[in-house]
Structures are given as C-alpha cells and as structure tokens.
Short mmCIF file of C-alpha atoms in Angstrom, two decimals:
data_model
loop_
_atom_site.label_atom_id
_atom_site.label_comp_id
_atom_site.label_asym_id
_atom_site.label_seq_id
_atom_site.Cartn_x
_atom_site.Cartn_y
_atom_site.Cartn_z
CA MET A 1 -32.23 2.24 -32.26
CA ASP A 2 -34.60 3.46 -29.19
CA PRO A 3 -31.94 2.17 -26.43
CA LEU A 4 -28.96 4.56 -28.45
CA LEU A 5 -31.61 7.73 -28.49
CA SER A 6 -32.18 7.18 -24.59
CA LEU A 7 -28.77 6.75 -23.95
CA VAL A 8 -28.16 10.13 -26.04
CA ALA A 9 -30.79 12.10 -24.19
CA GLY A 10 -29.31 10.85 -20.92
CA LEU A 11 -26.06 12.31 -21.61
CA LEU A 12 -27.49 15.11 -22.78
CA LEU A 13 -29.64 16.15 -19.48
CA LEU A 14 -26.35 14.88 -17.84
CA ALA A 15 -24.47 17.54 -19.47
CA LEU A 16 -27.36 20.18 -18.57
CA TRP A 17 -27.05 19.46 -15.25
CA VAL A 18 -23.39 19.59 -15.07
CA ARG A 19 -23.09 22.54 -16.90
CA HIS A 20 -26.23 24.17 -14.70
CA LYS A 21 -24.31 22.90 -10.96
CA GLY A 22 -20.75 23.24 -12.12
CA LEU A 23 -17.71 20.40 -13.01
CA GLU A 24 -16.71 21.09 -9.15
CA TYR A 25 -19.95 20.75 -7.36
CA LEU A 26 -20.16 17.73 -9.46
CA LEU A 27 -16.80 16.08 -8.65
CA VAL A 28 -17.66 17.25 -4.89
CA HIS A 29 -20.87 15.99 -4.17
CA HIS A 30 -21.62 13.38 -6.88
CA ARG A 31 -18.37 12.30 -7.82
CA TRP A 32 -19.70 8.56 -8.11
CA VAL A 33 -21.38 10.22 -11.58
CA PHE A 34 -17.49 11.20 -12.96
CA VAL A 35 -16.07 7.96 -11.18
CA CYS A 36 -18.45 5.07 -13.10
CA LEU A 37 -18.44 7.31 -16.17
CA PHE A 38 -14.97 8.55 -16.77
CA LEU A 39 -12.59 6.89 -14.57
CA LEU A 40 -13.50 3.21 -14.48
CA PRO A 41 -13.31 2.87 -18.37
CA LEU A 42 -10.07 4.80 -18.39
CA SER A 43 -8.77 2.41 -15.72
CA VAL A 44 -9.29 -0.48 -17.34
CA LEU A 45 -7.65 0.90 -20.32
CA PHE A 46 -4.88 1.62 -17.87
CA ASP A 47 -5.10 -2.38 -16.76
CA ILE A 48 -4.99 -3.32 -20.66
CA TYR A 49 -2.04 -1.21 -21.67
CA TYR A 50 0.00 -2.31 -18.50
CA GLN A 51 -0.59 -6.10 -19.10
CA LEU A 52 0.07 -5.83 -22.43
CA ARG A 53 3.31 -3.95 -21.83
CA ALA A 54 4.21 -6.54 -19.05
CA TRP A 55 3.30 -9.41 -21.55
CA ALA A 56 5.59 -7.90 -24.25
CA VAL A 57 8.31 -7.41 -22.16
CA TRP A 58 7.86 -11.03 -20.79
CA ARG A 59 7.87 -12.41 -24.41
CA LEU A 60 10.44 -10.60 -25.79
CA HIS A 61 12.76 -11.17 -22.84
CA SER A 62 13.74 -7.12 -23.22
CA ALA A 63 13.58 -6.80 -19.47
CA PRO A 64 17.16 -8.61 -18.70
CA GLN A 65 18.60 -7.34 -21.74
CA GLN A 66 17.99 -3.56 -21.33
CA HIS A 67 18.12 -3.17 -18.14
CA GLY A 68 21.93 -2.49 -18.05
CA GLN A 69 21.42 0.14 -20.53
CA ARG A 70 18.36 1.48 -18.63
CA VAL A 71 20.97 1.62 -16.08
CA ARG A 72 23.59 3.58 -17.32
CA HIS A 73 21.11 6.24 -18.69
CA ILE A 74 20.30 7.10 -15.53
CA GLN A 75 23.43 7.49 -14.55
CA ALA A 76 24.16 9.79 -17.45
CA GLN A 77 21.32 12.03 -16.17
CA VAL A 78 23.05 12.21 -12.64
CA GLN A 79 26.25 13.14 -14.57
CA GLU A 80 24.40 15.61 -16.50
CA TRP A 81 23.00 16.91 -12.77
CA LYS A 82 26.19 17.47 -11.76
CA ASN A 83 27.52 19.13 -14.86
CA GLU A 84 24.65 21.50 -14.71
CA GLY A 85 26.14 22.20 -10.77
CA GLY A 86 23.88 20.24 -8.85
CA LYS A 87 22.04 23.44 -8.01
CA THR A 88 18.59 21.87 -6.98
CA TYR A 89 17.90 18.06 -5.53
CA MET A 90 16.73 15.01 -7.41
CA CYS A 91 14.25 12.82 -7.54
CA THR A 92 12.35 10.09 -10.06
CA GLY A 93 11.08 11.58 -12.65
CA ARG A 94 7.87 9.14 -12.12
CA PRO A 95 4.35 11.75 -12.04
CA GLY A 96 3.07 12.32 -8.46
CA TRP A 97 0.15 11.31 -9.26
CA LEU A 98 0.77 8.04 -10.46
CA THR A 99 1.77 6.78 -6.89
CA VAL A 100 -0.31 5.01 -4.90
CA SER A 101 0.21 7.41 -1.91
CA LEU A 102 -2.72 9.63 -1.27
CA ARG A 103 0.09 12.33 -1.23
CA VAL A 104 0.81 14.38 -4.37
CA GLY A 105 4.50 15.44 -3.95
CA LYS A 106 5.10 19.27 -4.59
CA TYR A 107 8.55 18.50 -4.63
CA LYS A 108 8.57 17.27 -8.24
CA LYS A 109 7.88 20.83 -9.51
CA THR A 110 11.37 22.10 -8.43
CA HIS A 111 13.63 19.12 -8.03
CA LYS A 112 15.79 17.28 -11.25
CA ASN A 113 13.70 14.75 -12.17
CA ILE A 114 15.55 11.50 -13.30
CA VAL A 115 13.79 9.53 -15.79
CA ILE A 116 13.48 6.04 -14.42
CA ASN A 117 11.68 3.40 -16.53
CA LEU A 118 12.40 0.37 -14.69
CA MET A 119 9.19 -2.17 -14.86
CA GLY A 120 10.61 -5.35 -15.80
CA ILE A 121 11.02 -9.07 -13.70
CA LEU A 122 14.92 -9.37 -14.60
CA GLU A 123 15.20 -13.38 -13.41
CA VAL A 124 13.60 -15.67 -10.98
CA ASP A 125 16.33 -18.51 -9.71
CA ILE A 126 14.70 -21.27 -8.41
CA GLU A 127 17.81 -22.65 -7.03
CA ARG A 128 18.26 -19.85 -4.91
CA GLN A 129 14.73 -19.39 -4.29
CA VAL A 130 15.27 -15.22 -5.07
CA VAL A 131 13.85 -13.02 -7.67
CA ARG A 132 15.38 -9.81 -9.40
CA VAL A 133 13.43 -7.05 -10.30
CA GLU A 134 13.02 -3.49 -11.36
CA PRO A 135 11.74 -0.98 -8.80
CA LEU A 136 8.59 -0.29 -10.55
CA VAL A 137 7.06 -4.02 -11.03
CA THR A 138 3.73 -4.24 -9.25
CA MET A 139 2.83 -6.67 -6.52
CA GLY A 140 -0.07 -7.68 -9.59
CA GLN A 141 2.23 -8.03 -11.86
CA LEU A 142 4.84 -10.07 -9.62
CA THR A 143 2.11 -12.50 -8.05
CA ALA A 144 0.71 -13.12 -11.56
CA HIS A 145 4.07 -14.23 -12.63
CA LEU A 146 5.22 -16.24 -9.87
CA ASN A 147 2.10 -17.95 -8.94
CA PRO A 148 1.97 -20.07 -12.02
CA MET A 149 5.10 -20.77 -11.41
CA GLY A 150 4.07 -22.51 -7.59
CA TRP A 151 6.18 -19.65 -6.45
CA THR A 152 5.22 -16.44 -3.81
CA LEU A 153 6.70 -14.03 -2.26
CA PRO A 154 6.91 -14.20 1.72
CA VAL A 155 4.99 -11.12 2.01
CA VAL A 156 2.58 -9.65 -0.53
CA PRO A 157 1.54 -6.00 0.05
CA GLU A 158 -2.28 -6.17 -0.41
CA LEU A 159 -2.81 -3.54 -3.65
CA ASP A 160 -2.08 -4.58 -7.14
CA ASP A 161 -0.50 -1.29 -7.96
CA LEU A 162 1.83 -1.36 -5.10
CA THR A 163 5.52 -1.13 -6.82
CA VAL A 164 8.63 -2.69 -5.56
CA GLY A 165 10.37 0.45 -5.22
CA GLY A 166 7.90 2.28 -3.38
CA LEU A 167 7.71 -1.26 -0.65
CA ILE A 168 11.15 -0.71 0.00
CA MET A 169 11.93 2.65 0.03
CA GLY A 170 9.01 3.20 2.21
CA THR A 171 7.11 -0.29 3.62
CA GLY A 172 5.35 -2.97 2.84
CA ILE A 173 2.90 -5.53 5.54
CA GLU A 174 0.74 -8.59 4.90
CA SER A 175 -1.01 -10.81 6.87
CA SER A 176 1.97 -13.61 6.72
CA SER A 177 4.42 -10.31 8.43
CA HIS A 178 3.86 -11.82 11.61
CA ILE A 179 6.56 -15.19 10.44
CA TYR A 180 8.52 -12.77 7.92
CA GLY A 181 8.79 -9.42 8.85
CA LEU A 182 7.86 -6.05 6.58
CA PHE A 183 8.33 -6.53 2.96
CA GLN A 184 12.06 -4.86 3.41
CA HIS A 185 12.87 -8.02 5.61
CA THR A 186 12.29 -10.68 2.63
CA CYS A 187 14.37 -8.49 0.65
CA LEU A 188 17.91 -9.99 -0.21
CA ALA A 189 19.78 -7.17 -1.96
CA TYR A 190 19.44 -3.77 -3.54
CA GLU A 191 21.36 -1.63 -6.41
CA LEU A 192 20.81 1.90 -6.29
CA VAL A 193 22.81 4.76 -8.11
CA LEU A 194 23.81 7.38 -5.72
CA GLY A 195 24.19 11.19 -6.14
CA ASP A 196 27.68 10.61 -7.42
CA GLY A 197 26.66 8.45 -10.22
CA SER A 198 27.86 5.10 -9.25
CA LEU A 199 25.93 1.80 -9.47
CA VAL A 200 26.56 0.19 -5.98
CA ARG A 201 25.02 -3.23 -4.86
CA CYS A 202 24.30 -3.86 -0.85
CA THR A 203 23.54 -6.60 0.99
CA PRO A 204 23.11 -7.85 4.69
CA THR A 205 27.06 -8.34 4.16
CA GLU A 206 28.79 -6.17 1.16
CA ASN A 207 27.74 -2.38 2.02
CA SER A 208 25.70 -3.43 4.88
CA ASP A 209 25.00 -0.02 6.35
CA LEU A 210 23.51 1.42 3.16
CA PHE A 211 21.42 -1.80 3.41
CA TYR A 212 19.77 -1.25 6.26
CA ALA A 213 19.35 2.04 5.42
CA VAL A 214 17.30 2.24 2.68
CA PRO A 215 13.95 0.68 3.89
CA TRP A 216 11.97 3.91 4.99
CA SER A 217 14.29 6.18 3.18
CA CYS A 218 12.14 7.32 0.18
CA GLY A 219 14.31 7.95 -2.22
CA THR A 220 17.01 10.11 -0.48
CA LEU A 221 20.06 8.42 -0.34
CA GLY A 222 20.18 7.07 -4.05
CA PHE A 223 17.77 5.97 -7.03
CA LEU A 224 16.96 2.11 -6.31
CA VAL A 225 17.67 0.03 -9.71
CA ALA A 226 17.10 -3.39 -8.68
CA ALA A 227 16.08 -5.34 -6.24
CA GLU A 228 16.81 -9.29 -4.95
CA ILE A 229 13.34 -10.56 -3.00
CA LYS A 230 13.22 -14.05 -1.30
CA ILE A 231 10.46 -16.47 -2.87
CA ILE A 232 8.92 -19.38 -1.15
CA PRO A 233 6.46 -22.27 -2.75
CA ALA A 234 2.86 -21.58 -3.10
CA LYS A 235 0.18 -23.89 -2.56
CA LYS A 236 -3.11 -23.78 -4.60
CA TYR A 237 -5.87 -22.52 -1.85
CA VAL A 238 -5.54 -20.27 1.66
CA LYS A 239 -7.81 -22.09 3.81
CA LEU A 240 -9.21 -19.50 5.83
CA HIS A 241 -11.00 -19.46 9.12
CA TYR A 242 -13.20 -16.79 10.00
CA LYS A 243 -13.72 -16.51 13.79
CA PRO A 244 -16.05 -13.39 15.36
CA VAL A 245 -15.05 -12.18 18.57
CA ARG A 246 -16.61 -9.56 20.71
CA GLY A 247 -15.29 -7.08 23.64
CA LEU A 248 -12.37 -5.13 23.40
CA GLU A 249 -10.34 -7.26 25.92
CA LYS A 250 -11.15 -10.73 23.87
CA ILE A 251 -10.41 -9.04 20.90
CA CYS A 252 -6.88 -8.02 21.85
CA GLU A 253 -6.05 -11.61 23.53
CA LYS A 254 -7.73 -13.52 20.31
CA PHE A 255 -5.68 -11.38 17.99
CA THR A 256 -2.17 -11.44 20.12
CA GLU A 257 -2.76 -15.25 20.85
CA GLU A 258 -2.88 -16.29 16.81
CA SER A 259 -0.42 -13.67 15.80
CA LYS A 260 2.19 -16.16 17.82
CA LYS A 261 1.09 -19.19 16.19
CA LYS A 262 3.61 -19.55 13.29
CA GLU A 263 1.31 -22.64 12.17
CA ASN A 264 -0.56 -19.80 10.92
CA ASN A 265 0.51 -18.64 7.37
CA PHE A 266 -1.77 -15.84 7.54
CA VAL A 267 -3.67 -13.88 10.28
CA GLU A 268 -5.78 -10.83 10.23
CA GLY A 269 -8.32 -9.01 12.21
CA LEU A 270 -11.13 -6.43 10.91
CA VAL A 271 -12.67 -4.46 13.80
CA TYR A 272 -16.01 -3.20 13.04
CA SER A 273 -16.90 -1.30 15.96
CA LEU A 274 -14.91 -0.54 19.77
CA GLU A 275 -16.38 -4.10 20.82
CA GLU A 276 -17.06 -6.17 17.51
CA ALA A 277 -14.45 -7.78 15.26
CA VAL A 278 -13.55 -10.76 12.98
CA ILE A 279 -10.06 -12.53 13.27
CA MET A 280 -8.96 -14.39 10.12
CA THR A 281 -6.33 -16.92 10.26
CA GLY A 282 -5.01 -18.65 6.95
CA VAL A 283 -2.96 -21.62 6.32
CA PHE A 284 -1.43 -22.63 2.49
CA THR A 285 -2.99 -26.25 1.40
CA ASP A 286 -3.20 -27.68 -1.90
CA GLU A 287 -6.45 -29.80 -1.44
CA ALA A 288 -9.78 -27.89 -1.45
CA GLU A 289 -13.71 -29.06 -0.92
CA ASP A 290 -15.49 -28.28 -3.69
CA SER A 291 -18.61 -26.58 -2.05
CA GLN A 292 -15.87 -24.15 0.32
CA ILE A 293 -13.84 -22.87 -2.35
CA ASN A 294 -14.55 -19.24 -2.47
CA ARG A 295 -12.74 -16.88 -5.48
CA ILE A 296 -13.71 -13.90 -3.48
CA SER A 297 -11.60 -11.60 -6.06
CA ASN A 298 -14.37 -12.67 -8.86
CA TYR A 299 -15.81 -8.92 -9.82
CA TYR A 300 -19.40 -10.30 -9.13
CA LYS A 301 -18.37 -11.11 -5.96
CA PRO A 302 -19.07 -9.39 -2.54
CA TRP A 303 -16.25 -6.98 -1.10
CA PHE A 304 -14.07 -9.06 1.07
CA PHE A 305 -14.82 -6.76 4.21
CA LYS A 306 -18.46 -7.25 3.63
CA HIS A 307 -17.95 -10.65 3.54
CA ALA A 308 -16.15 -11.23 6.16
CA GLU A 309 -18.81 -9.09 8.43
CA LYS A 310 -21.91 -11.62 7.70
CA TYR A 311 -19.97 -13.70 10.41
CA LEU A 312 -20.00 -11.27 12.58
CA LYS A 313 -23.42 -10.74 12.08
CA ALA A 314 -24.81 -14.24 12.07
CA ASN A 315 -22.27 -15.08 15.04
CA GLN A 316 -21.03 -17.99 13.86
CA THR A 317 -17.41 -19.00 12.56
CA GLY A 318 -16.99 -20.37 9.50
CA ILE A 319 -14.32 -21.81 6.64
CA GLU A 320 -13.41 -21.37 3.53
CA TYR A 321 -10.75 -22.04 0.77
CA ILE A 322 -9.48 -18.81 -1.11
CA PRO A 323 -7.37 -19.50 -4.33
CA SER A 324 -4.08 -17.81 -2.80
CA ARG A 325 -3.83 -15.17 -5.71
CA HIS A 326 -7.31 -14.21 -4.93
CA TYR A 327 -6.66 -13.94 -1.17
CA TYR A 328 -3.08 -11.87 -2.00
CA HIS A 329 -5.84 -9.57 -3.43
CA ARG A 330 -8.98 -9.72 -1.42
CA HIS A 331 -9.08 -6.05 -0.50
CA THR A 332 -8.31 -4.65 -3.72
CA ARG A 333 -11.67 -4.01 -5.75
CA SER A 334 -13.14 -2.09 -2.66
CA ILE A 335 -9.71 -0.58 -1.88
CA PHE A 336 -10.18 -1.86 1.40
CA TRP A 337 -13.36 -0.21 2.30
CA GLU A 338 -12.50 3.42 0.54
CA LEU A 339 -14.91 2.69 -2.33
CA GLN A 340 -17.39 2.87 -0.42
CA ASP A 341 -17.01 6.25 -0.14
CA ILE A 342 -16.60 7.31 -4.08
CA ILE A 343 -19.12 4.66 -5.37
CA PRO A 344 -22.09 4.08 -2.03
CA PHE A 345 -23.62 1.82 -4.03
CA GLY A 346 -20.52 0.07 -5.40
CA ASN A 347 -21.44 -3.42 -3.37
CA ASN A 348 -24.65 -3.43 -4.37
CA PRO A 349 -25.60 -7.00 -6.58
CA VAL A 350 -26.87 -5.35 -9.83
CA PHE A 351 -23.51 -2.95 -9.99
CA ARG A 352 -21.55 -5.66 -9.29
CA TYR A 353 -22.78 -8.32 -12.02
CA LEU A 354 -22.88 -4.90 -14.36
CA PHE A 355 -19.67 -3.30 -13.60
CA GLY A 356 -17.95 -4.97 -10.91
CA TRP A 357 -15.31 -6.16 -13.57
CA MET A 358 -14.22 -2.14 -14.14
CA VAL A 359 -13.83 -1.81 -10.57
CA PRO A 360 -11.06 -0.40 -8.70
CA PRO A 361 -10.84 2.95 -10.33
CA LYS A 362 -6.79 3.32 -10.31
CA ILE A 363 -6.14 5.34 -7.19
CA SER A 364 -3.59 7.16 -9.56
CA LEU A 365 -6.61 8.57 -11.94
CA LEU A 366 -8.46 9.41 -8.40
CA LYS A 367 -5.84 11.42 -7.82
CA LEU A 368 -5.09 13.04 -11.06
CA THR A 369 -8.92 14.20 -11.56
CA GLN A 370 -9.62 14.98 -7.36
CA GLY A 371 -8.91 18.65 -7.83
CA GLU A 372 -8.03 21.19 -5.15
CA ALA A 373 -11.47 21.25 -3.53
CA ILE A 374 -11.89 17.64 -3.20
CA ARG A 375 -8.06 17.69 -2.01
CA LYS A 376 -9.05 19.78 0.77
CA LEU A 377 -12.52 18.07 1.47
CA TYR A 378 -10.39 15.17 1.76
CA GLU A 379 -7.93 16.07 3.77
CA GLN A 380 -9.98 18.03 6.75
CA HIS A 381 -13.06 15.53 6.83
CA HIS A 382 -10.83 11.69 5.46
CA VAL A 383 -7.81 10.01 7.20
CA VAL A 384 -5.90 7.61 5.68
CA GLN A 385 -3.38 6.39 8.49
CA ASP A 386 -1.27 2.95 9.17
CA MET A 387 0.11 3.01 13.01
CA LEU A 388 2.50 0.65 13.15
CA VAL A 389 2.61 -0.46 17.59
CA PRO A 390 3.80 -2.97 19.48
CA MET A 391 1.28 -5.67 20.27
CA LYS A 392 1.00 -5.25 23.74
CA SER A 393 0.00 -1.86 23.65
CA LEU A 394 -2.95 -3.23 21.18
CA GLU A 395 -6.00 -2.42 23.27
CA LYS A 396 -4.65 1.20 24.45
CA SER A 397 -4.28 1.68 20.46
CA ILE A 398 -7.91 0.90 19.74
CA SER A 399 -8.83 2.71 22.51
CA THR A 400 -7.13 5.65 21.32
CA PHE A 401 -8.04 4.84 17.61
CA HIS A 402 -11.74 5.16 18.69
CA GLY A 403 -11.47 8.54 20.87
CA ASP A 404 -9.36 10.57 18.55
CA LEU A 405 -11.20 9.15 14.90
CA ASN A 406 -13.97 6.36 15.48
CA VAL A 407 -13.19 5.48 12.03
CA TYR A 408 -14.28 1.48 11.33
CA PRO A 409 -13.46 -0.86 10.47
CA LEU A 410 -10.20 -1.10 11.42
CA TRP A 411 -7.47 -3.12 9.84
CA LEU A 412 -5.04 -5.28 12.27
CA CYS A 413 -2.19 -7.04 10.85
CA PRO A 414 0.48 -8.29 13.05
CA PHE A 415 4.32 -8.22 11.97
CA ILE A 416 7.50 -9.56 13.85
CA LEU A 417 10.08 -6.24 14.02
CA PRO A 418 13.87 -7.64 14.13
CA ASN A 419 15.98 -5.94 15.59
CA ASN A 420 18.37 -4.80 12.54
CA PRO A 421 19.93 -1.44 12.03
CA GLY A 422 18.06 1.65 10.49
CA MET A 423 14.82 3.83 10.77
CA VAL A 424 12.66 1.27 12.44
CA HIS A 425 13.74 -0.90 14.86
CA PRO A 426 11.89 -1.88 18.87
CA LYS A 427 13.05 -0.49 21.63
CA GLY A 428 14.72 -2.95 23.01
CA ASP A 429 17.69 -5.63 22.18
CA GLU A 430 15.34 -8.20 20.66
CA MET A 431 12.63 -8.74 17.91
CA GLU A 432 9.68 -7.80 18.81
CA LEU A 433 5.88 -8.17 17.54
CA TYR A 434 3.80 -5.22 16.42
CA VAL A 435 0.82 -4.79 15.28
CA ASP A 436 -0.32 -2.27 12.30
CA ILE A 437 -3.72 -0.44 12.46
CA GLY A 438 -4.57 1.13 9.70
CA ALA A 439 -7.64 3.49 9.60
CA TYR A 440 -9.24 4.24 6.19
CA GLY A 441 -12.58 6.75 5.92
CA GLU A 442 -14.55 9.59 7.69
CA PRO A 443 -13.95 10.04 11.32
CA LYS A 444 -17.41 10.18 13.20
CA THR A 445 -16.21 11.60 15.76
CA LYS A 446 -17.31 15.12 16.68
CA GLN A 447 -14.42 16.80 17.84
CA PHE A 448 -12.10 15.80 14.42
CA GLU A 449 -10.11 18.42 13.63
CA ALA A 450 -7.44 17.01 10.50
CA ARG A 451 -4.04 18.27 12.09
CA GLU A 452 -4.46 18.24 15.55
CA SER A 453 -6.28 14.88 15.94
CA VAL A 454 -3.55 13.11 13.58
CA ARG A 455 -0.72 15.23 15.78
CA GLN A 456 -2.57 13.54 19.29
CA MET A 457 -2.22 10.14 17.17
CA GLU A 458 1.34 10.80 16.30
CA LYS A 459 2.37 11.83 19.93
CA PHE A 460 0.32 8.47 21.26
CA VAL A 461 2.75 6.27 18.93
CA ARG A 462 5.72 8.12 19.71
CA ASN A 463 4.80 7.01 23.11
CA VAL A 464 4.71 3.75 22.94
CA HIS A 465 7.90 3.26 20.71
CA GLY A 466 5.65 2.97 17.45
CA PHE A 467 5.99 3.96 14.07
CA GLN A 468 3.65 6.19 11.24
CA MET A 469 3.95 4.72 7.55
CA LEU A 470 5.23 7.54 5.56
CA TYR A 471 2.61 7.39 2.45
CA ALA A 472 0.01 8.93 4.92
CA ASP A 473 -0.39 12.71 5.83
CA CYS A 474 2.03 13.26 8.54
CA TYR A 475 2.37 16.57 10.74
CA MET A 476 4.97 15.97 13.15
CA ASN A 477 7.90 18.88 13.64
CA ARG A 478 11.17 17.95 12.54
CA GLU A 479 12.21 17.03 16.40
CA GLU A 480 8.91 14.77 16.86
CA PHE A 481 9.84 12.93 13.57
CA TRP A 482 13.23 12.08 14.72
CA ASP A 483 11.96 10.68 18.21
CA MET A 484 9.91 8.43 16.16
CA PHE A 485 12.53 7.18 13.81
CA ASP A 486 16.03 6.54 14.57
CA GLY A 487 17.89 8.52 12.18
CA SER A 488 21.63 7.99 13.40
CA LEU A 489 22.49 5.71 10.94
CA TYR A 490 20.74 7.80 7.97
CA HIS A 491 22.12 10.76 8.94
CA LYS A 492 25.58 8.93 9.13
CA LEU A 493 25.02 7.63 5.68
CA ARG A 494 24.00 10.86 3.96
CA GLU A 495 27.11 12.68 5.47
CA GLN A 496 29.56 9.96 3.94
CA MET A 497 28.03 9.57 0.84
CA ASN A 498 27.37 13.34 0.02
CA CYS A 499 23.80 13.21 -0.16
CA LYS A 500 23.30 16.64 0.95
CA ASN A 501 23.31 18.19 -2.12
CA ALA A 502 21.57 15.57 -4.17
CA PHE A 503 18.90 14.68 -2.09
CA PRO A 504 16.30 16.45 0.11
CA GLU A 505 16.18 14.96 3.75
CA VAL A 506 12.84 12.36 4.35
CA TYR A 507 11.43 14.30 6.86
CA ASP A 508 11.70 17.42 4.36
CA LYS A 509 10.02 15.52 1.65
CA ILE A 510 7.31 14.01 3.15
CA CYS A 511 6.07 15.69 6.13
CA LYS A 512 3.65 18.29 6.05
CA ALA A 513 5.24 20.81 8.56
CA ALA A 514 7.87 20.77 5.98
CA ARG A 515 6.28 21.00 2.63
CA HIS A 516 3.87 24.00 3.59
#
C-alpha cells in the first residue's frame, strides 16, 4: 500500500506544481514530464491498435476484398465535390497531425476533405517480385510482413510510421539508395483517382507522363489508391563495418569512395563535428558470429547514433552483425537524435531498461499536443531539414551547413539520381550520385534566424543544383521554388487533367511564403 500512497502523493504534488506554473510553462520548459507521463503510454496504445488492425486485416484478407469498394467510395466523394460545384480544392481527409512531417497543413480546414481509408497490403507476387499496397501502409508494417517471407524492399526509409503514400507523393531515402535511388525509383506502378473521379493506372510505359510526375507532387495531381513496389530477397543480417574518419576532406573522400562501391549494400555517414565522422558500410549475410550479433533495436540498447559514436571516441574500427529488420529501423527509437531534445535522459541505461519499451513517442502525438508556444519555439530555435546535393559538392555543403546551422550530428545518405522526367533529376543528361544531408536539432550558430538562415541554405542548394525535401519548412518564393524543381511536366499535366480547380499547386500547399 505504501508505494501506491507514494505514487498518489507524487501525482498530487505534480498537479499542484503544474497548477502553480501553468500547463504552457510545463509543456515548453519541461516537456519530458508530459511526454513520459502521457505521450509514451498513449503511443504504446496507438501501436497496439494499429498492430491489431493490421493483423485482423491480414487474417481476414479483407484489404484485397474491400479495396475496390473503398476506391469506389473515394470516387463517389470526388463526384459529390463536382456536383457541389467544386468550389474549393480537394485534399485527403487524414488529419494533419497524423503525418510524420513536422508541418501541420492549415489547408485541411478550408479544402474538401476526401476520406481515404486504405491501409492494407494487397498482394505479394513472388514470381514478379512485386508487392502491391495501399497508400497508408507503413514501413514498419511492410518490413514486418515481408521479412519473415524472406523478402524486403530495396529502399526502406527509416522511421516505422512513414507511409507508402507519403514516400511516393513526397520522397524517401535509405542507406541502400546509392544502388536503387530514392523510394520512387523502386516503384513500378501507381493507381490514382483523378480530379474528375476517374481511376487511372500509370507505369513507365502506360500513362508514363503521369507516372513520372506523381513523385514530389504532394497529392496535387490526384489521390493515390495503390502502388506496386519492387521487392528483393532479404537475408538475416547486415554485416556492418564502422570506420571513424577525421578531417573534412578525408571524410568526404572516404564517403564518396564507399558510395560508389556497388558491393556495399548499405552506406551511411554520421558527422559528429566539422572534422569527425563515422562512416558505415553494410552487406547482407545469412551467417553471423554469435559474439558479434547486435540486436540494436531492442528497447534496452543504446540509441544507434550514440552507439556508433563509441567507435569515434575509441578511434577504432568495428564489425557487427545486425538483424536486418533491426538495421532498417535503427534510428527509429531515438527519432534519429531528435528524442534527446525531448527526453534529455532518454539514453540513460536506467531509463532504457525501465521505460525504453515505450519509446519513441509518436511524432503525430507530439504534433497534436505541442501547442502554439512550442510550435513557435521549434520554428525559431530548431531545424529539421534534408538537403539533397550532388556528391561532388559534399565538402562545400558540410561547410555551409556548419556555418549557417552548426547542428550535429549530420546524417549522410548517398543516392543515385537517374535522369528521368519529373520534378527532380540531375542537371546533365546522365544519372548522377547525390547525397542527402540531414540536419535535425537546435542550431548552435549565434546568428541563426529561422527564416533567413534556411533561405541561405536553400539558395546554396539551388546554386549546386540540389533539392530540398518538401516535408520540412520551405521559405522559397514561387520563382525560387520552380528554379530548384523542374515544373515543366508537372504544369503540363495539371493543365491537361484540369487539376487547377481540383487541387492546389504543390508550392501553395507546402511553402511558408504561400501559406502565411
């Protein structure tokens, strides 16, 4: 009984303290209290619900059976919008706080919301090596389904909650992208409901203009209702080599060298300062030495970026065998390194062993409960950006990131960019090796000012013919945006398919200059 009384007394004191200081003070200055007491347990319940739902859909085989009916319901909603006169733009009815992007779209309140309840895996075709899925299927759901069957996606973007639809309409990347390209480059077909209510299938040979225009369009050409994605054989483990490198020039040379090696199934870099990094290369294998197996995603394990940093501090190389699914989601528990700003003691062994099984809190719940004060605080004193730049500009890019942001670690992920039509392609006529530089955290540079600092970064990226991921805050004006992205095919299709009255332009949907 004594422990129960102590708990009640503790909660009572906490309630009195919150009442004295105010809830906003608690959420801004001691957010970890709210996250640990409320959001972590709620996140566990969310996970249980979605896992049970996915299991029920799989057991009942209801997704393939009901897919056609659900698509017709979407078409009926579009037809209803037309009958009402099409007075406003359309958008998906999924609440903005449910998306992984930190941006909350205000357009949901003014546009016609089309309910799209498509969350199932429709078919795994082993003979064709293709999986057909609905747009709200997540990466965690897909790897849990495919890996036990001995298959995987060529590109598995990191966080469990990323959806197929978001990765197609936006973009996605992983440490295998130096071989396979971005997530969109592993897709073989899309099925969309257009602004006139028709259902269209597009591939590289059928409605090819639409196929190449859909990625990065952010749902402004139609509603994605299914996608076919390439699958490849999976092996049990990733044999991961850790190599600490010092000196910016050597970091860039080594990273470029490893990224060009096709024998590396995975290449990733974590830059811990302007002059220090750990470069990791991995290969698939079915055999492992028991003493070197590291199940890095177990709840009590150190966060991956902290684990990798040990090799830098010890100044030694290392080899580990990580189970494939653990490797795919190695940054999930710490949301890369964002969680250290929310729960500063989250990587402490005591916390990991007692509460690590509840980590991470759902990004959607963090967004839902952040409030205006935290949103403004994050906007002005926090940065979450992924800039895609040519590999040849890596050294100059890291120096620019250091000067404008001074955020560490930086995430380096190489990818091959083919010269396909669409919004994103190399400047020349041939495919080119690019790198994603991810900056997540609180800038340490003294002169940081959110709008001006990010605009400087955007200008630099445009000058080297790079691209900004559109999930993040974008401060470009319309002319600058279409200087960065090739809008020729996109605008042609919007004209041909009468999208202008049905969907907003992608710039108006995602850019701060248009939304404020």
